[in-house]
Rosetta silent file (secondary structure, phi, psi, omega in degrees, C-alpha in Angstrom):
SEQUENCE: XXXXXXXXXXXXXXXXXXXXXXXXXXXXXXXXXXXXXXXXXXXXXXXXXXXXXXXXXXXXXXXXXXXXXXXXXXXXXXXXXXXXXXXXXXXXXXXXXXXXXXXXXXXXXXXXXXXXXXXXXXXXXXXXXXXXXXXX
SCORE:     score description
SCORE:     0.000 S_00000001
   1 L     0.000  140.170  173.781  119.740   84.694   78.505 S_00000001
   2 L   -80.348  120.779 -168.332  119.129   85.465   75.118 S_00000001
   3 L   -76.751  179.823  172.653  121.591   84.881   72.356 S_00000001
   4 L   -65.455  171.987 -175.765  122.551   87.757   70.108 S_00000001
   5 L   -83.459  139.749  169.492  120.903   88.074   66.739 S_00000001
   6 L   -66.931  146.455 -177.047  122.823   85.921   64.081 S_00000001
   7 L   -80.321  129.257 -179.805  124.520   88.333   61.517 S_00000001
   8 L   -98.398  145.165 -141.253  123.965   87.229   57.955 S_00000001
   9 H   -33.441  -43.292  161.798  126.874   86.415   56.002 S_00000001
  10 H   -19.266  -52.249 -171.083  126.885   89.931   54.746 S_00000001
  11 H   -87.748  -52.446  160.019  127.224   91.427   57.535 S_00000001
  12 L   -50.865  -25.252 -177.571  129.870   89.136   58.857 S_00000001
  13 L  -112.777  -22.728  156.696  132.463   89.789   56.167 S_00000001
  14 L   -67.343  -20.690  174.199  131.805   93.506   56.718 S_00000001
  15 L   -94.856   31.041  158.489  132.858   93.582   60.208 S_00000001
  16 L   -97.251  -58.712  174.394  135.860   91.441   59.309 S_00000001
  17 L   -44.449  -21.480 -157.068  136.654   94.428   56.752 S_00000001
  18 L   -72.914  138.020 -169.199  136.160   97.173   58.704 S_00000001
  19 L    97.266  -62.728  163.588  139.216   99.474   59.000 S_00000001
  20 L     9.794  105.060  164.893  140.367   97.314   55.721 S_00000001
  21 L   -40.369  147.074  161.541  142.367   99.673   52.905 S_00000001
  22 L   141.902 -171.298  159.746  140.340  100.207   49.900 S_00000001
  23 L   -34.011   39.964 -174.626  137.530  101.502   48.398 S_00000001
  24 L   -47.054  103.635  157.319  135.017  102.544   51.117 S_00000001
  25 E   -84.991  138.251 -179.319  130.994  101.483   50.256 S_00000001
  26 L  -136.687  128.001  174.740  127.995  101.915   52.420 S_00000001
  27 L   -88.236  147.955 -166.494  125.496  100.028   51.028 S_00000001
  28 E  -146.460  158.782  176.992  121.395  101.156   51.373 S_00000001
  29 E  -167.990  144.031 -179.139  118.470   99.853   50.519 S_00000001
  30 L  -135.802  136.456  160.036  114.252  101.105   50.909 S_00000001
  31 L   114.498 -135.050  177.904  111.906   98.367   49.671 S_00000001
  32 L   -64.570 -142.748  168.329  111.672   94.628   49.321 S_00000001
  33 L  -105.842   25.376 -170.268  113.211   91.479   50.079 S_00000001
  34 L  -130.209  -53.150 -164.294  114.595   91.297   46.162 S_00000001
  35 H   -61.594  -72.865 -168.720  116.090   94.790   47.035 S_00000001
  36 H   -58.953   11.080  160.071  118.153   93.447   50.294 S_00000001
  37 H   -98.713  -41.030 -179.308  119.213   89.924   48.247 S_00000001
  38 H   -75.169  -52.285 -174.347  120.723   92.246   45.522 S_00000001
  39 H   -65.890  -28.329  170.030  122.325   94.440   47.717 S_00000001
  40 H   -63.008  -82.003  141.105  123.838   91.592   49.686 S_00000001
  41 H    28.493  -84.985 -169.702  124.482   90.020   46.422 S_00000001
  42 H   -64.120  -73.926  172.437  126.699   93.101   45.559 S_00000001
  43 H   -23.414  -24.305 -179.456  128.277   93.739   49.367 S_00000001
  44 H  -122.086    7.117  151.167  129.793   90.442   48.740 S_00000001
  45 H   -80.892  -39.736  169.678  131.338   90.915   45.529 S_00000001
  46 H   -56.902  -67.549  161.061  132.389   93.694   46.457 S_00000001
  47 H   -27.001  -69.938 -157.388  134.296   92.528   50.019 S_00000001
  48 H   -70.149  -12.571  165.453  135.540   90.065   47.846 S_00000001
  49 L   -98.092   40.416  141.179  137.317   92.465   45.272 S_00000001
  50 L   110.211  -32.468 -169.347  139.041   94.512   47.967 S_00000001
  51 L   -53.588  176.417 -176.075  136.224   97.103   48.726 S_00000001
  52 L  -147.104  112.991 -167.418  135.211   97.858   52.652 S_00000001
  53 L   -80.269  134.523  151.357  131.536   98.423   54.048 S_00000001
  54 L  -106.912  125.432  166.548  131.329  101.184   56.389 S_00000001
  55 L   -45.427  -81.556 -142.391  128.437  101.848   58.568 S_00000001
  56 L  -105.364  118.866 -170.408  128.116  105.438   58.631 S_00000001
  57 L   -62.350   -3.128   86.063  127.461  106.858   55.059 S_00000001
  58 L    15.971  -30.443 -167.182  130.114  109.905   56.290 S_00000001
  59 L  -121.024   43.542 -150.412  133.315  107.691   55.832 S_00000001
  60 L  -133.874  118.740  157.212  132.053  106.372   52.709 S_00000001
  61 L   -36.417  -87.113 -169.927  133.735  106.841   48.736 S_00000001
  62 E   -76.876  141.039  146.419  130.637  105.348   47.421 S_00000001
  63 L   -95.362 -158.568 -167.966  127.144  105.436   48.179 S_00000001
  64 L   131.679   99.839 -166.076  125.027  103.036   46.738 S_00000001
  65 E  -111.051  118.757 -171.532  121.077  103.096   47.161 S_00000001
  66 E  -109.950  108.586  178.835  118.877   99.888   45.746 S_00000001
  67 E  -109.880  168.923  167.467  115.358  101.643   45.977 S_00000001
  68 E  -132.807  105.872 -173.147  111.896  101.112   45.244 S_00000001
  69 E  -141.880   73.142  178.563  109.832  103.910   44.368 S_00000001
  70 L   -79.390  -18.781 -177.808  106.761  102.425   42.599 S_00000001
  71 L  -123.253  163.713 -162.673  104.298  104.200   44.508 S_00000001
  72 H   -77.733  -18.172  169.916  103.918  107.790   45.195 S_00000001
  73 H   -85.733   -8.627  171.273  104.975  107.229   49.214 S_00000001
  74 H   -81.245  -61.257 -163.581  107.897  104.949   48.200 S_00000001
  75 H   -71.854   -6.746 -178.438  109.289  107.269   45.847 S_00000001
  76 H   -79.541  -52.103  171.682  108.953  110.322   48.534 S_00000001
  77 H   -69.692   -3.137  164.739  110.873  107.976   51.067 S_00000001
  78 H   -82.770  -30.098 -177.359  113.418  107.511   48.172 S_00000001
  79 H   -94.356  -19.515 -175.607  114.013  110.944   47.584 S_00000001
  80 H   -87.037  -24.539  177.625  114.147  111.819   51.311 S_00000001
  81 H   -68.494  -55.810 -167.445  116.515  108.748   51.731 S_00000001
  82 H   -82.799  -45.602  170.248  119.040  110.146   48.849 S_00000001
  83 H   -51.446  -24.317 -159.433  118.795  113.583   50.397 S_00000001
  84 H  -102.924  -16.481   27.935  119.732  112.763   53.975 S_00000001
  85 H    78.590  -63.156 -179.855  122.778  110.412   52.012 S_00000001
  86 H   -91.581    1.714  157.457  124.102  113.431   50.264 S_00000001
  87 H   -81.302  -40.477 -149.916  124.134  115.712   53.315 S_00000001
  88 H   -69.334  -28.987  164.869  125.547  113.304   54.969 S_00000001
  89 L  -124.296  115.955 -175.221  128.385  112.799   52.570 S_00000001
  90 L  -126.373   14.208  154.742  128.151  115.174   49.825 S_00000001
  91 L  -109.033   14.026  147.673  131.724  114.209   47.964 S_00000001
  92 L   -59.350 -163.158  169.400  130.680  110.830   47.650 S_00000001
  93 L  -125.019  158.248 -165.021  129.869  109.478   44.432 S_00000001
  94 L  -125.831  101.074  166.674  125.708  108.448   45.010 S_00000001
  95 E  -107.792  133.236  174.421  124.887  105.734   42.787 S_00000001
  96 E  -119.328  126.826 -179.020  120.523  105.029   42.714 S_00000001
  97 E  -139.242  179.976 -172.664  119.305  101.942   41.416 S_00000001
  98 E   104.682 -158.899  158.486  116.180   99.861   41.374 S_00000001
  99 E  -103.808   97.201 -179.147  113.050  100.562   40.705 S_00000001
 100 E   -85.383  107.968 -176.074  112.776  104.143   39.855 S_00000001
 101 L   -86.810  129.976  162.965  110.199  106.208   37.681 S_00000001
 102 L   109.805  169.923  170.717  110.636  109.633   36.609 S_00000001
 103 L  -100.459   21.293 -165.229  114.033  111.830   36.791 S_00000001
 104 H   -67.529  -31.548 -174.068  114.137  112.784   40.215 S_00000001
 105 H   -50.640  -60.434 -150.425  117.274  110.875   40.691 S_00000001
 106 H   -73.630  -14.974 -166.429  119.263  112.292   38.194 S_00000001
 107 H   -89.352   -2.945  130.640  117.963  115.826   38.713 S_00000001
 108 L   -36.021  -13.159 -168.448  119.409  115.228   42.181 S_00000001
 109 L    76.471   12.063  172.500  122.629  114.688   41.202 S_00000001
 110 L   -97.601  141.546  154.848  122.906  111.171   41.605 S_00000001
 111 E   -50.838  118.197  174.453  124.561  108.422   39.472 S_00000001
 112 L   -91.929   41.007 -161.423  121.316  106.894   37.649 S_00000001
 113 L   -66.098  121.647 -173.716  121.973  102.869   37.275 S_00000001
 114 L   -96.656  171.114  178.429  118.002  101.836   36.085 S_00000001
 115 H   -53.960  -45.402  173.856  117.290   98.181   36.554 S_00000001
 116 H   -66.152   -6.614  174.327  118.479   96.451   33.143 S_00000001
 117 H  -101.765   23.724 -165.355  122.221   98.032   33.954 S_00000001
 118 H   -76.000  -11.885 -170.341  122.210   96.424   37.781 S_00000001
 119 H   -84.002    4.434  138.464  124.308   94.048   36.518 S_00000001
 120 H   -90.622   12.440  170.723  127.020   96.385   36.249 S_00000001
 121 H   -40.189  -53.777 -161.213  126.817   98.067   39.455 S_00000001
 122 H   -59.798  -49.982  167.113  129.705   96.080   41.057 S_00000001
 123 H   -58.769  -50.890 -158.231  132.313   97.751   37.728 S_00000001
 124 H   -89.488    2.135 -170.787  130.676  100.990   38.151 S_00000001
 125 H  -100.856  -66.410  151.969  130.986  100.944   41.487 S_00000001
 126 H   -47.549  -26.524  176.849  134.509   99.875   41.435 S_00000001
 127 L   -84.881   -6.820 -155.043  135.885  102.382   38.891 S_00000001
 128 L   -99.858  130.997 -178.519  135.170  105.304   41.325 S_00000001
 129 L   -66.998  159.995 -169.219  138.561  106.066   42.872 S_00000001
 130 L   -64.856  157.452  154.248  139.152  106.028   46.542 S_00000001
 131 L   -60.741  -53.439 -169.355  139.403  109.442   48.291 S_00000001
 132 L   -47.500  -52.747  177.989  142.911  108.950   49.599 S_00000001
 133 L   -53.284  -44.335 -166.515  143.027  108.563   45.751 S_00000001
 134 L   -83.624  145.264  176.289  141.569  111.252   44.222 S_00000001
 135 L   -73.569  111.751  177.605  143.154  114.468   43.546 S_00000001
 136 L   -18.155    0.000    0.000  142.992  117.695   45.699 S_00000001
């Protein structure tokens, strides 16, 4: 019998959160193995400062998209990626980060973090109030 696949740490402290009070983030990512090390990177600052990864971008405060869209088929799967993200939740707040050319983000309606500000993702990410919080 085959075991299951191990979960990487990441992963492991989100399904200990799940259900968890706070700040619900669903973390995303389209491109390299730098983009999914960052995004972990963040997922586990975050866990550790109260927030709670959710699966399904639907139960989610935050969005949060690490992209790469250096080429003209990357950025097409980036923009189709943020679109299906903002049907899917469309009172979330959609933060896009990575490497991004062009204005497509912001004329999307997305939160625009470019790569020299990633290192404040985790704050800007954090300041956005809960739903339960925010006022009707």
């Amino acid at each position: 019998m085959n075991a299951p696949p191990k979960l990487s740490p990441f992963r492991e402290l989100a399904a200990r959160s799940a259900g968890s009070p706070g700040l619900r983030v669903h973390l995303s990512c389209l491109g390299c193995r730098v983009n999914e090390a960052e995004l972990e990177e963040w997922g586990r600052e975050l866990l550790r400062r109260g927030a709670c990864w959710v699966s399904e971008p639907a139960a989610a405060d935050v969005l949060v998209v690490n992209l790469c869209a250096l080429t003209e088929a990357a950025e097409r799967k980036s923009r189709n990626l943020v679109r299906r993200l903002q049907r899917a939740n469309p009172e979330a707040e959609l933060i896009v980060t990575g490497c991004i050319q062009g204005s497509w983000a912001s004329a999307l309606g997305c939160t625009l973090l470019p790569n020299p500000a990633k290192n404040s993702l985790v704050e800007r990410v954090l300041a956005v109030p809960a739903r339960s919080d925010r006022a009707s």
